[in-house]
CSV table of C-alpha atoms and ligand atoms in Angstrom, one decimal:
chain,number,residue,atom,x,y,z
A,62,MET,CA,0.0,0.0,0.0
A,63,THR,CA,1.3,3.5,-0.8
A,64,ARG,CA,0.4,6.7,0.9
A,65,ILE,CA,-0.9,9.4,-1.4
A,66,SER,CA,-0.3,12.8,0.3
A,67,PHE,CA,-1.4,16.3,-0.4
A,68,PRO,CA,0.0,19.6,1.0
A,69,ALA,CA,-1.6,21.1,4.1
A,70,ASP,CA,-2.8,24.2,2.2
A,71,PHE,CA,-4.5,22.1,-0.5
A,72,TYR,CA,-8.2,23.0,-0.7
A,73,TRP,CA,-10.8,20.3,-0.3
A,74,GLY,CA,-14.5,20.9,-0.9
A,75,ALA,CA,-17.5,20.5,-3.0
A,76,ALA,CA,-19.3,22.7,-5.6
A,77,THR,CA,-22.9,23.6,-6.3
A,78,ALA,CA,-24.7,26.1,-8.6
A,79,ALA,CA,-27.6,28.4,-7.6
A,80,HIS,CA,-30.1,27.2,-10.2
A,81,GLN,CA,-29.5,23.6,-9.4
A,82,ILE,CA,-30.0,23.8,-5.6
A,83,GLU,CA,-31.9,27.0,-4.6
A,84,GLY,CA,-35.3,26.4,-6.0
A,85,GLY,CA,-37.9,28.9,-7.3
A,86,ASN,CA,-35.4,30.7,-9.6
A,87,THR,CA,-38.4,32.1,-11.5
A,88,THR,CA,-36.6,35.1,-13.2
A,89,SER,CA,-34.0,32.9,-14.9
A,90,ASP,CA,-34.0,31.8,-18.6
A,91,TRP,CA,-33.8,28.2,-17.5
A,92,TRP,CA,-37.1,28.5,-15.5
A,93,TYR,CA,-38.7,29.8,-18.7
A,94,LYS,CA,-37.2,27.0,-20.8
A,95,GLU,CA,-38.3,24.4,-18.3
A,96,HIS,CA,-42.0,25.4,-18.8
A,97,LEU,CA,-42.1,25.5,-22.6
A,98,GLN,CA,-44.7,23.4,-24.3
A,99,PRO,CA,-44.1,20.8,-25.6
A,100,PRO,CA,-41.7,20.1,-22.8
A,101,ARG,CA,-38.0,20.2,-23.5
A,102,VAL,CA,-37.0,18.8,-20.1
A,103,GLU,CA,-38.1,15.7,-18.1
A,104,THR,CA,-38.8,17.8,-15.0
A,105,PRO,CA,-38.7,21.5,-14.1
A,106,SER,CA,-36.4,22.6,-11.3
A,107,GLY,CA,-39.2,23.6,-9.0
A,108,ASP,CA,-38.0,23.8,-5.4
A,109,ALA,CA,-34.7,22.1,-6.2
A,110,CYS,CA,-33.0,21.4,-2.8
A,111,ASP,CA,-34.5,24.6,-1.2
A,112,SER,CA,-30.9,25.6,-0.5
A,113,TYR,CA,-32.0,29.3,-0.9
A,114,HIS,CA,-33.3,28.8,2.6
A,115,ARG,CA,-31.1,25.9,3.8
A,116,TYR,CA,-27.7,27.0,2.8
A,117,ARG,CA,-26.5,27.1,6.4
A,118,GLU,CA,-27.4,23.4,6.8
A,119,ASP,CA,-25.5,22.6,3.6
A,120,MET,CA,-22.4,24.5,4.7
A,121,LYS,CA,-22.4,23.0,8.1
A,122,LEU,CA,-22.5,19.4,6.7
A,123,LEU,CA,-19.5,20.3,4.5
A,124,ALA,CA,-17.6,21.9,7.4
A,125,ASP,CA,-18.5,19.2,9.9
A,126,ALA,CA,-17.1,16.5,7.6
A,127,GLY,CA,-13.8,18.3,7.6
A,128,LEU,CA,-13.9,19.9,4.1
A,129,THR,CA,-12.4,23.4,3.8
A,130,MET,CA,-13.9,25.0,0.7
A,131,TYR,CA,-17.4,25.6,-0.7
A,132,ARG,CA,-18.0,26.7,-4.3
A,133,PHE,CA,-21.4,28.2,-5.0
A,134,SER,CA,-22.8,30.7,-7.4
A,135,ILE,CA,-24.6,34.0,-7.3
A,136,GLU,CA,-27.7,34.0,-9.4
A,137,TRP,CA,-27.6,37.0,-11.7
A,138,ALA,CA,-31.3,36.6,-12.5
A,139,ARG,CA,-32.2,37.2,-8.9
A,140,VAL,CA,-29.8,40.1,-8.4
A,141,GLU,CA,-31.0,41.9,-11.6
A,142,PRO,CA,-34.5,40.5,-12.3
A,143,ALA,CA,-35.2,43.4,-14.8
A,144,PRO,CA,-32.7,45.3,-16.8
A,145,GLY,CA,-30.9,47.8,-14.5
A,146,GLU,CA,-33.3,46.9,-11.6
A,147,TYR,CA,-30.9,45.6,-9.0
A,148,SER,CA,-32.1,43.9,-5.8
A,149,PHE,CA,-30.4,45.0,-2.7
A,150,ALA,CA,-32.2,42.3,-0.8
A,151,GLN,CA,-30.9,39.5,-3.1
A,152,ARG,CA,-27.4,40.9,-2.9
A,153,ALA,CA,-27.6,40.9,0.9
A,154,HIS,CA,-28.7,37.2,0.7
A,155,TYR,CA,-25.6,36.2,-1.1
A,156,GLY,CA,-23.5,38.4,1.3
A,157,ARG,CA,-25.0,36.4,4.1
A,158,MET,CA,-24.0,33.2,2.4
A,159,ILE,CA,-20.4,34.4,2.1
A,160,GLU,CA,-20.3,35.3,5.7
A,161,ALA,CA,-21.9,32.0,6.7
A,162,ALA,CA,-19.2,30.1,4.9
A,163,ARG,CA,-16.6,32.1,6.8
A,164,GLU,CA,-18.4,31.4,10.1
A,165,TYR,CA,-18.2,27.7,9.4
A,166,GLY,CA,-14.5,28.0,8.6
A,167,LEU,CA,-15.1,27.3,4.9
A,168,GLU,CA,-13.2,29.3,2.2
A,169,PRO,CA,-15.8,30.5,-0.3
A,170,MET,CA,-15.3,30.2,-4.0
A,171,VAL,CA,-17.9,32.3,-5.7
A,172,THR,CA,-19.0,31.7,-9.3
A,173,LEU,CA,-20.6,34.7,-10.9
A,174,HIS,CA,-22.3,33.0,-13.8
A,175,HIS,CA,-23.2,29.3,-13.9
A,176,PHE,CA,-25.2,28.6,-17.0
A,177,THR,CA,-28.3,30.7,-16.2
A,178,LEU,CA,-29.1,34.2,-17.5
A,179,PRO,CA,-31.8,36.6,-16.4
A,180,GLN,CA,-34.8,36.0,-18.6
A,181,TRP,CA,-34.8,39.6,-19.9
A,182,LEU,CA,-31.2,39.1,-21.3
A,183,GLU,CA,-32.1,35.8,-22.9
A,184,ARG,CA,-35.1,37.4,-24.6
A,185,ALA,CA,-32.8,40.2,-25.9
A,186,GLY,CA,-30.4,37.6,-27.5
A,187,GLY,CA,-28.5,36.1,-24.5
A,188,TRP,CA,-24.8,36.6,-24.6
A,189,LEU,CA,-25.2,38.0,-28.2
A,190,ALA,CA,-27.6,40.7,-27.1
A,191,PRO,CA,-26.2,44.2,-27.7
A,192,GLY,CA,-24.4,45.4,-24.5
A,193,ALA,CA,-24.4,41.9,-22.9
A,194,ILE,CA,-20.7,42.4,-21.7
A,195,ASP,CA,-21.5,45.8,-20.2
A,196,ARG,CA,-24.5,44.2,-18.4
A,197,PHE,CA,-22.4,41.5,-17.0
A,198,GLU,CA,-19.8,43.9,-15.8
A,199,ALA,CA,-22.5,46.1,-14.2
A,200,TYR,CA,-24.0,43.2,-12.4
A,201,VAL,CA,-20.6,42.2,-11.0
A,202,ALA,CA,-19.9,45.8,-10.1
A,203,PHE,CA,-23.1,45.8,-8.1
A,204,CYS,CA,-22.0,42.7,-6.3
A,205,LEU,CA,-18.5,44.1,-5.4
A,206,PRO,CA,-19.5,45.1,-1.8
A,207,ILE,CA,-20.3,41.5,-0.9
A,208,LEU,CA,-17.3,40.2,-2.7
A,209,ASP,CA,-14.9,42.2,-0.5
A,210,ASN,CA,-14.4,39.2,1.8
A,211,VAL,CA,-13.9,36.7,-1.0
A,212,THR,CA,-10.6,35.7,-2.5
A,213,TRP,CA,-11.5,33.0,-5.0
A,214,ILE,CA,-13.8,34.0,-7.9
A,215,CYS,CA,-14.8,32.0,-10.9
A,216,THR,CA,-16.2,34.4,-13.5
A,217,ILE,CA,-17.9,32.0,-15.9
A,218,ASN,CA,-18.6,28.3,-15.4
A,219,GLU,CA,-17.8,26.2,-18.5
A,220,PRO,CA,-17.8,28.9,-21.2
A,221,ASN,CA,-17.2,26.1,-23.7
A,222,MET,CA,-20.4,24.3,-22.7
A,223,MET,CA,-22.3,27.7,-22.8
A,224,ALA,CA,-21.0,28.2,-26.4
A,225,ILE,CA,-22.0,24.6,-27.3
A,226,MET,CA,-25.5,25.1,-25.8
A,227,ALA,CA,-25.8,28.4,-27.7
A,228,ARG,CA,-25.0,26.5,-30.9
A,229,MET,CA,-27.5,23.7,-30.0
A,230,ASP,CA,-30.2,26.4,-29.4
A,231,ALA,CA,-29.5,28.0,-32.8
A,232,ASP,CA,-29.5,24.6,-34.5
A,233,ARG,CA,-32.8,23.7,-32.8
A,234,ALA,CA,-34.3,27.0,-33.9
A,235,ALA,CA,-33.2,26.3,-37.5
A,236,GLY,CA,-34.6,22.7,-37.3
A,237,ASN,CA,-31.1,21.2,-37.7
A,238,VAL,CA,-30.9,18.9,-34.8
A,239,ASP,CA,-29.6,15.5,-35.5
A,240,LEU,CA,-30.5,13.6,-32.4
A,241,ARG,CA,-28.6,10.5,-33.5
A,242,ALA,CA,-25.3,12.3,-33.8
A,243,ALA,CA,-22.7,11.3,-31.3
A,244,GLY,CA,-20.7,14.0,-29.6
A,245,LEU,CA,-21.3,17.7,-29.2
A,246,PRO,CA,-21.7,20.4,-31.8
A,247,GLU,CA,-18.9,22.8,-32.3
A,248,PRO,CA,-19.2,25.8,-29.9
A,249,SER,CA,-20.7,29.0,-31.3
A,250,VAL,CA,-17.6,31.2,-32.2
A,251,PRO,CA,-19.4,34.5,-31.6
A,252,VAL,CA,-20.6,33.4,-28.2
A,253,ALA,CA,-17.2,32.0,-27.3
A,254,ARG,CA,-15.6,35.4,-28.2
A,255,VAL,CA,-18.2,37.4,-26.2
A,256,LEU,CA,-17.6,35.1,-23.2
A,257,ARG,CA,-13.9,35.6,-23.4
A,258,ALA,CA,-14.4,39.4,-23.5
A,259,ALA,CA,-16.9,39.3,-20.6
A,260,HIS,CA,-14.4,37.3,-18.6
A,261,GLU,CA,-11.5,39.7,-19.3
A,262,ARG,CA,-13.7,42.7,-18.4
A,263,VAL,CA,-14.6,41.2,-15.1
A,264,VAL,CA,-11.1,40.0,-14.3
A,265,ASP,CA,-9.9,43.6,-14.8
A,266,LEU,CA,-12.7,45.0,-12.7
A,267,LEU,CA,-12.0,42.6,-9.8
A,268,HIS,CA,-8.3,43.3,-10.0
A,269,SER,CA,-8.6,47.1,-10.3
A,270,ARG,CA,-10.8,47.7,-7.2
A,271,SER,CA,-9.2,47.9,-3.8
A,272,SER,CA,-10.5,45.1,-1.6
A,273,SER,CA,-9.6,43.7,1.8
A,274,ARG,CA,-8.7,40.4,0.0
A,275,GLN,CA,-6.5,40.2,-3.1
A,276,LYS,CA,-8.7,38.5,-5.7
A,277,GLN,CA,-7.7,35.2,-7.4
A,278,VAL,CA,-9.8,35.1,-10.5
A,279,GLY,CA,-10.3,32.5,-13.1
A,280,TRP,CA,-12.8,30.6,-15.2
A,281,SER,CA,-13.7,26.9,-15.4
A,282,VAL,CA,-13.5,24.8,-18.5
A,283,ALA,CA,-15.2,21.4,-19.1
A,284,THR,CA,-12.5,19.1,-20.3
A,285,GLN,CA,-13.6,16.1,-22.4
A,286,ALA,CA,-10.7,13.7,-22.5
A,287,PHE,CA,-10.8,13.3,-26.3
A,288,GLN,CA,-8.9,10.2,-27.2
A,289,ALA,CA,-7.8,9.3,-30.7
A,290,LEU,CA,-8.4,5.8,-32.1
A,291,PRO,CA,-5.4,4.6,-34.1
A,292,GLY,CA,-4.9,6.8,-37.1
A,293,ALA,CA,-7.4,9.5,-35.9
A,294,GLU,CA,-4.8,11.7,-34.1
A,295,GLU,CA,-5.3,14.7,-36.3
A,296,ALA,CA,-9.1,14.3,-36.5
A,297,THR,CA,-9.1,14.2,-32.7
A,298,ARG,CA,-7.0,17.3,-32.4
A,299,SER,CA,-9.2,19.3,-34.7
A,300,TYR,CA,-12.4,18.0,-33.1
A,301,GLY,CA,-11.1,18.7,-29.5
A,302,TYR,CA,-9.3,22.0,-29.9
A,303,PRO,CA,-12.4,24.3,-30.4
A,304,ARG,CA,-14.4,22.3,-27.8
A,305,ASP,CA,-12.0,22.6,-24.8
A,306,ALA,CA,-8.3,23.5,-25.5
A,307,TRP,CA,-9.1,26.9,-27.0
A,308,PHE,CA,-10.9,27.9,-23.8
A,309,ILE,CA,-8.0,26.7,-21.7
A,310,GLU,CA,-5.6,28.8,-23.9
A,311,GLN,CA,-7.6,31.9,-23.1
A,312,ALA,CA,-6.8,31.5,-19.4
A,313,ALA,CA,-3.0,31.9,-20.0
A,314,ARG,CA,-2.8,35.2,-18.1
A,315,ASP,CA,-5.3,34.3,-15.4
A,316,ASP,CA,-4.6,33.7,-11.7
A,317,TRP,CA,-5.7,30.1,-12.0
A,318,ILE,CA,-7.8,27.9,-14.3
A,319,GLY,CA,-10.7,25.7,-13.2
A,320,ILE,CA,-10.6,22.2,-14.6
A,321,GLN,CA,-13.7,20.1,-14.7
A,322,ALA,CA,-13.8,16.5,-15.8
A,323,TYR,CA,-16.2,13.6,-15.8
A,324,THR,CA,-15.7,11.2,-18.7
A,325,ARG,CA,-13.9,10.7,-22.0
A,326,THR,CA,-14.9,10.7,-25.7
A,327,GLN,CA,-13.2,8.5,-28.2
A,328,VAL,CA,-12.7,9.9,-31.6
A,329,GLY,CA,-12.3,8.0,-34.9
A,330,VAL,CA,-11.4,9.4,-38.3
A,331,ASP,CA,-15.1,10.3,-38.9
A,332,GLY,CA,-15.6,11.9,-35.6
A,333,PRO,CA,-16.7,11.0,-32.0
A,334,LEU,CA,-17.9,7.5,-31.2
A,335,PRO,CA,-20.8,6.6,-28.9
A,336,VAL,CA,-20.0,5.0,-25.6
A,337,PRO,CA,-19.4,1.3,-26.3
A,338,GLU,CA,-22.2,-1.0,-25.2
A,339,SER,CA,-19.8,-2.9,-23.0
A,340,ALA,CA,-18.6,0.1,-21.0
A,341,GLU,CA,-19.7,0.7,-17.5
A,342,LYS,CA,-22.0,3.8,-17.5
A,343,THR,CA,-23.0,6.2,-14.9
A,344,LEU,CA,-26.5,7.6,-14.3
A,345,THR,CA,-25.9,10.4,-16.9
A,346,GLY,CA,-25.1,7.7,-19.5
A,347,TRP,CA,-21.5,8.7,-19.5
A,348,GLU,CA,-18.7,6.2,-19.5
A,349,TYR,CA,-17.2,5.5,-16.0
A,350,TYR,CA,-13.8,6.9,-16.6
A,351,PRO,CA,-12.1,8.4,-13.5
A,352,HIS,CA,-8.8,9.0,-15.5
A,353,ALA,CA,-10.6,11.9,-17.2
A,354,LEU,CA,-9.4,14.2,-14.5
A,355,ALA,CA,-5.7,13.4,-15.0
A,356,GLU,CA,-6.2,14.0,-18.8
A,357,GLY,CA,-8.0,17.3,-18.2
A,358,ILE,CA,-5.1,18.4,-15.9
A,359,GLN,CA,-2.6,17.4,-18.6
A,360,LEU,CA,-4.5,19.3,-21.3
A,361,SER,CA,-4.4,22.4,-19.1
A,362,ALA,CA,-0.7,22.0,-18.5
A,363,THR,CA,-0.2,21.8,-22.3
A,364,TYR,CA,-2.4,24.7,-23.3
A,365,ALA,CA,-2.0,27.1,-20.3
A,366,PRO,CA,1.4,26.0,-19.0
A,367,GLY,CA,2.3,27.4,-15.7
A,368,VAL,CA,-1.2,28.6,-14.8
A,369,PRO,CA,-2.2,27.0,-11.4
A,370,ILE,CA,-5.0,24.6,-11.7
A,371,PHE,CA,-8.0,24.3,-9.4
A,372,VAL,CA,-10.2,21.2,-9.9
A,373,THR,CA,-13.5,23.0,-9.6
A,374,GLU,CA,-15.7,20.0,-10.5
A,375,ASN,CA,-15.2,16.3,-10.7
A,376,GLY,CA,-17.7,13.6,-9.8
A,377,ILE,CA,-20.0,10.8,-10.7
A,378,ALA,CA,-23.8,10.3,-10.9
A,379,THR,CA,-24.4,7.0,-9.2
A,380,ASP,CA,-26.8,5.2,-6.8
A,381,ASP,CA,-23.8,3.2,-5.5
A,382,ASP,CA,-21.8,5.3,-3.0
A,383,ASN,CA,-19.0,2.8,-3.0
A,384,ARG,CA,-18.6,3.4,-6.7
A,385,ARG,CA,-18.5,7.1,-6.0
A,386,ILE,CA,-15.6,6.5,-3.6
A,387,ASP,CA,-13.8,4.3,-6.1
A,388,TYR,CA,-14.2,7.0,-8.8
A,389,VAL,CA,-12.9,9.8,-6.7
A,390,MET,CA,-10.0,7.7,-5.3
A,391,GLU,CA,-8.9,6.9,-8.8
A,392,ALA,CA,-9.3,10.5,-10.0
A,393,LEU,CA,-7.2,11.7,-7.0
A,394,ARG,CA,-4.5,9.2,-7.7
A,395,GLY,CA,-4.2,10.8,-11.2
A,396,LEU,CA,-4.2,14.2,-9.6
A,397,ALA,CA,-1.4,13.3,-7.2
A,398,GLN,CA,0.7,11.9,-10.0
A,399,ALA,CA,0.3,15.2,-11.9
A,400,ARG,CA,1.4,17.1,-8.8
A,401,ARG,CA,4.5,14.8,-8.6
A,402,ALA,CA,5.3,15.7,-12.2
A,403,GLY,CA,5.4,19.3,-11.2
A,404,ILE,CA,2.0,20.6,-12.2
A,405,VAL,CA,0.6,23.1,-9.7
A,406,ILE,CA,-2.8,22.1,-8.4
A,407,LEU,CA,-4.4,24.1,-5.7
A,408,GLY,CA,-7.5,22.2,-4.7
A,409,TYR,CA,-10.1,19.6,-5.4
A,410,LEU,CA,-13.9,20.3,-5.4
A,411,TYR,CA,-16.2,17.4,-5.8
A,412,TRP,CA,-19.4,17.9,-7.9
A,413,SER,CA,-21.6,18.0,-6.1
A,414,LEU,CA,-22.4,18.5,-2.5
A,415,LEU,CA,-26.1,17.6,-3.0
A,416,ASP,CA,-28.2,15.5,-5.3
A,417,ASN,CA,-29.4,18.5,-7.4
A,418,TYR,CA,-31.2,19.6,-10.5
A,419,GLU,CA,-29.2,18.1,-13.4
A,420,TRP,CA,-30.4,20.5,-16.0
A,421,GLY,CA,-33.7,18.8,-16.8
A,422,SER,CA,-33.8,15.9,-14.4
A,423,TYR,CA,-33.3,14.8,-10.8
A,424,ARG,CA,-32.3,11.3,-11.7
A,425,PRO,CA,-28.5,11.6,-12.0
A,426,THR,CA,-27.5,11.7,-8.4
A,427,PHE,CA,-24.0,13.3,-8.0
A,428,GLY,CA,-24.3,14.2,-4.3
A,429,LEU,CA,-22.1,13.5,-1.3
A,430,VAL,CA,-25.4,14.2,0.4
A,431,GLY,CA,-28.8,12.9,-0.7
A,432,VAL,CA,-31.9,15.1,-0.5
A,433,ASP,CA,-35.5,14.0,0.2
A,434,ARG,CA,-37.4,15.7,-2.6
A,435,GLN,CA,-40.4,16.5,-0.4
A,436,THR,CA,-39.1,17.3,3.0
A,437,PHE,CA,-35.6,18.5,1.8
A,438,GLU,CA,-34.0,16.5,4.5
A,439,ARG,CA,-30.3,16.1,3.9
A,440,ILE,CA,-29.0,12.5,4.0
A,441,PRO,CA,-25.2,12.5,4.1
A,442,ARG,CA,-23.5,9.5,2.4
A,443,PRO,CA,-20.4,7.7,3.5
A,444,SER,CA,-18.5,9.4,0.7
A,445,LEU,CA,-18.9,12.8,2.5
A,446,GLU,CA,-17.1,11.5,5.6
A,447,TRP,CA,-14.5,9.7,3.4
A,448,LEU,CA,-13.6,12.9,1.5
A,449,GLY,CA,-13.6,14.9,4.7
A,450,SER,CA,-11.2,12.5,6.3
A,451,ILE,CA,-8.8,12.9,3.3
A,452,ALA,CA,-9.0,16.7,3.9
A,453,GLN,CA,-8.2,16.2,7.6
A,454,THR,CA,-5.4,13.7,7.3
A,455,GLY,CA,-3.9,15.1,4.1
A,456,GLY,CA,-4.1,11.9,2.1
A,457,PHE,CA,-5.1,8.3,1.8
A,458,ASP,CA,-3.7,4.8,1.5
A,459,ALA,CA,-4.1,3.3,-2.0
B,271,BGC,C1,-21.8,21.6,-14.8
B,271,BGC,C2,-22.7,21.3,-13.7
B,271,BGC,C3,-23.4,19.9,-14.0
B,271,BGC,C4,-22.3,18.9,-14.0
B,271,BGC,C5,-22.7,17.5,-14.2
B,271,BGC,C6,-21.0,20.5,-15.3
B,271,BGC,O1,-21.0,20.5,-16.7
B,271,BGC,O2,-21.0,22.7,-14.5
B,271,BGC,O3,-23.7,22.3,-13.7
B,271,BGC,O4,-24.4,19.6,-13.1
B,271,BGC,O5,-21.4,19.2,-15.1
B,271,BGC,O6,-23.5,17.3,-15.3
C-alpha cells in the first residue's frame, strides 16, 4: 500500500450552482425554458433542494465533515430581475452566504455565472444581445461590496459548454438537430468570443478595485478527455481544440484555471464515437472513466502552461456510493501523479455537495449528500465523511 499525500494548504471541498439547488429561480432563462410546451425537459427545477433557505445546513454538513472550501454561485437573474433593476435584498442574501461560509471555517469560491441568465437578457439575445458584456460587468460591479471578503472568484462556469449550448439552441431553432449524432456540436464562435471578452472585463474589474482580500480570478473549463483511435490523431486534435483546448488557452494570463472533468470521448477518423455498449455507464449515461481528471489536468498544463489549476468540478452520478468513492479515489490518484510531475494544483472540489437539478432531471445523483425531494431532509452519504477525512489527514492509502 502506498500513501498518497497532499500539502496542508490544498483546498478540499464541494461545488454547487444556484439554479441547481436553490429552487424557485423564476426570473432565470432556464425557468422559462423548463416550462415550454411541448416540454424540453423531463422535470422543471421547482423547489430544487430549497438551498435558498437551507444553505447554512448545507455548509455545516460540509464543514463538519472536515472539508475546507465551498464553491457556490450568485444568481444574476435574482440580483437583476429586470434590466438595470438591482435587488439590494438579493445581494444581501448572497452576502449572508459568504459570511456564513466564513463562520463555518469554509473558504468560499464564488461563481458569478453558472449557465443561467436573467430572462430579460435571454429574450434580448442572450450573450449575443447588444451590450451583454456591459450588463455582466455592471452586475458584477453591483456585487462588489459583498465580494470584499472573498478571494476565489470563478467568473464563468464552463464557457465552452455555454457556447456549445448556444450552438444547439441555434441549430434547434433552425430545425437542424440530429439527435442520432454522437458528440457535441462545435461551440458558437461569436458566443465564445463574447464570453472571453466578458471574462476579461470582469477580471480587470475585480483586480482594479481595492478590496480587503486580493482577488484570485479564473474561469472553469469542461474538459472532455478526447482520445484518438489509431490513425485518428489529427481528427481528434481538430475536433477537440475548439471544444475545450481553445478555452484553456484563453486563461493563459489568469490567476488560476478551473478544470472540470467527468468522462472521456473516443474519436475516430469520422468523428466522435458513442460510448461502447460494453462500457460501465453512470446515471448520466457517460462512461465510468475516472482517469478523465488526469487527462484534463494534462490538457491544461499543455495549453495554459504554468497557470495554477483548481479542480472546480469532478464527480459521478451513481446510486452506489462505494462506486463514488472508487471513482474519486482513482481521480485523486491521477491528480497526485500530476502534482508529482510538477503541475501546480491548488485544490479539489467534488461535484456536487447535494443531489441536485441536473439541467432537466433529478435522476442523475451526484451528491455526497442525498436530498429528500419533499421534506428536503439532507441524507449524508459515507463518501462525504470519506472525502472529509482525506482533507483532515492530508491523504489516503491506496
Ligand atoms: C456543470 C454542472 C453539471 C455537471 C454534471 C458540469 O457541466 O458545471 O452544472 O451539473 O457538469 O452534469
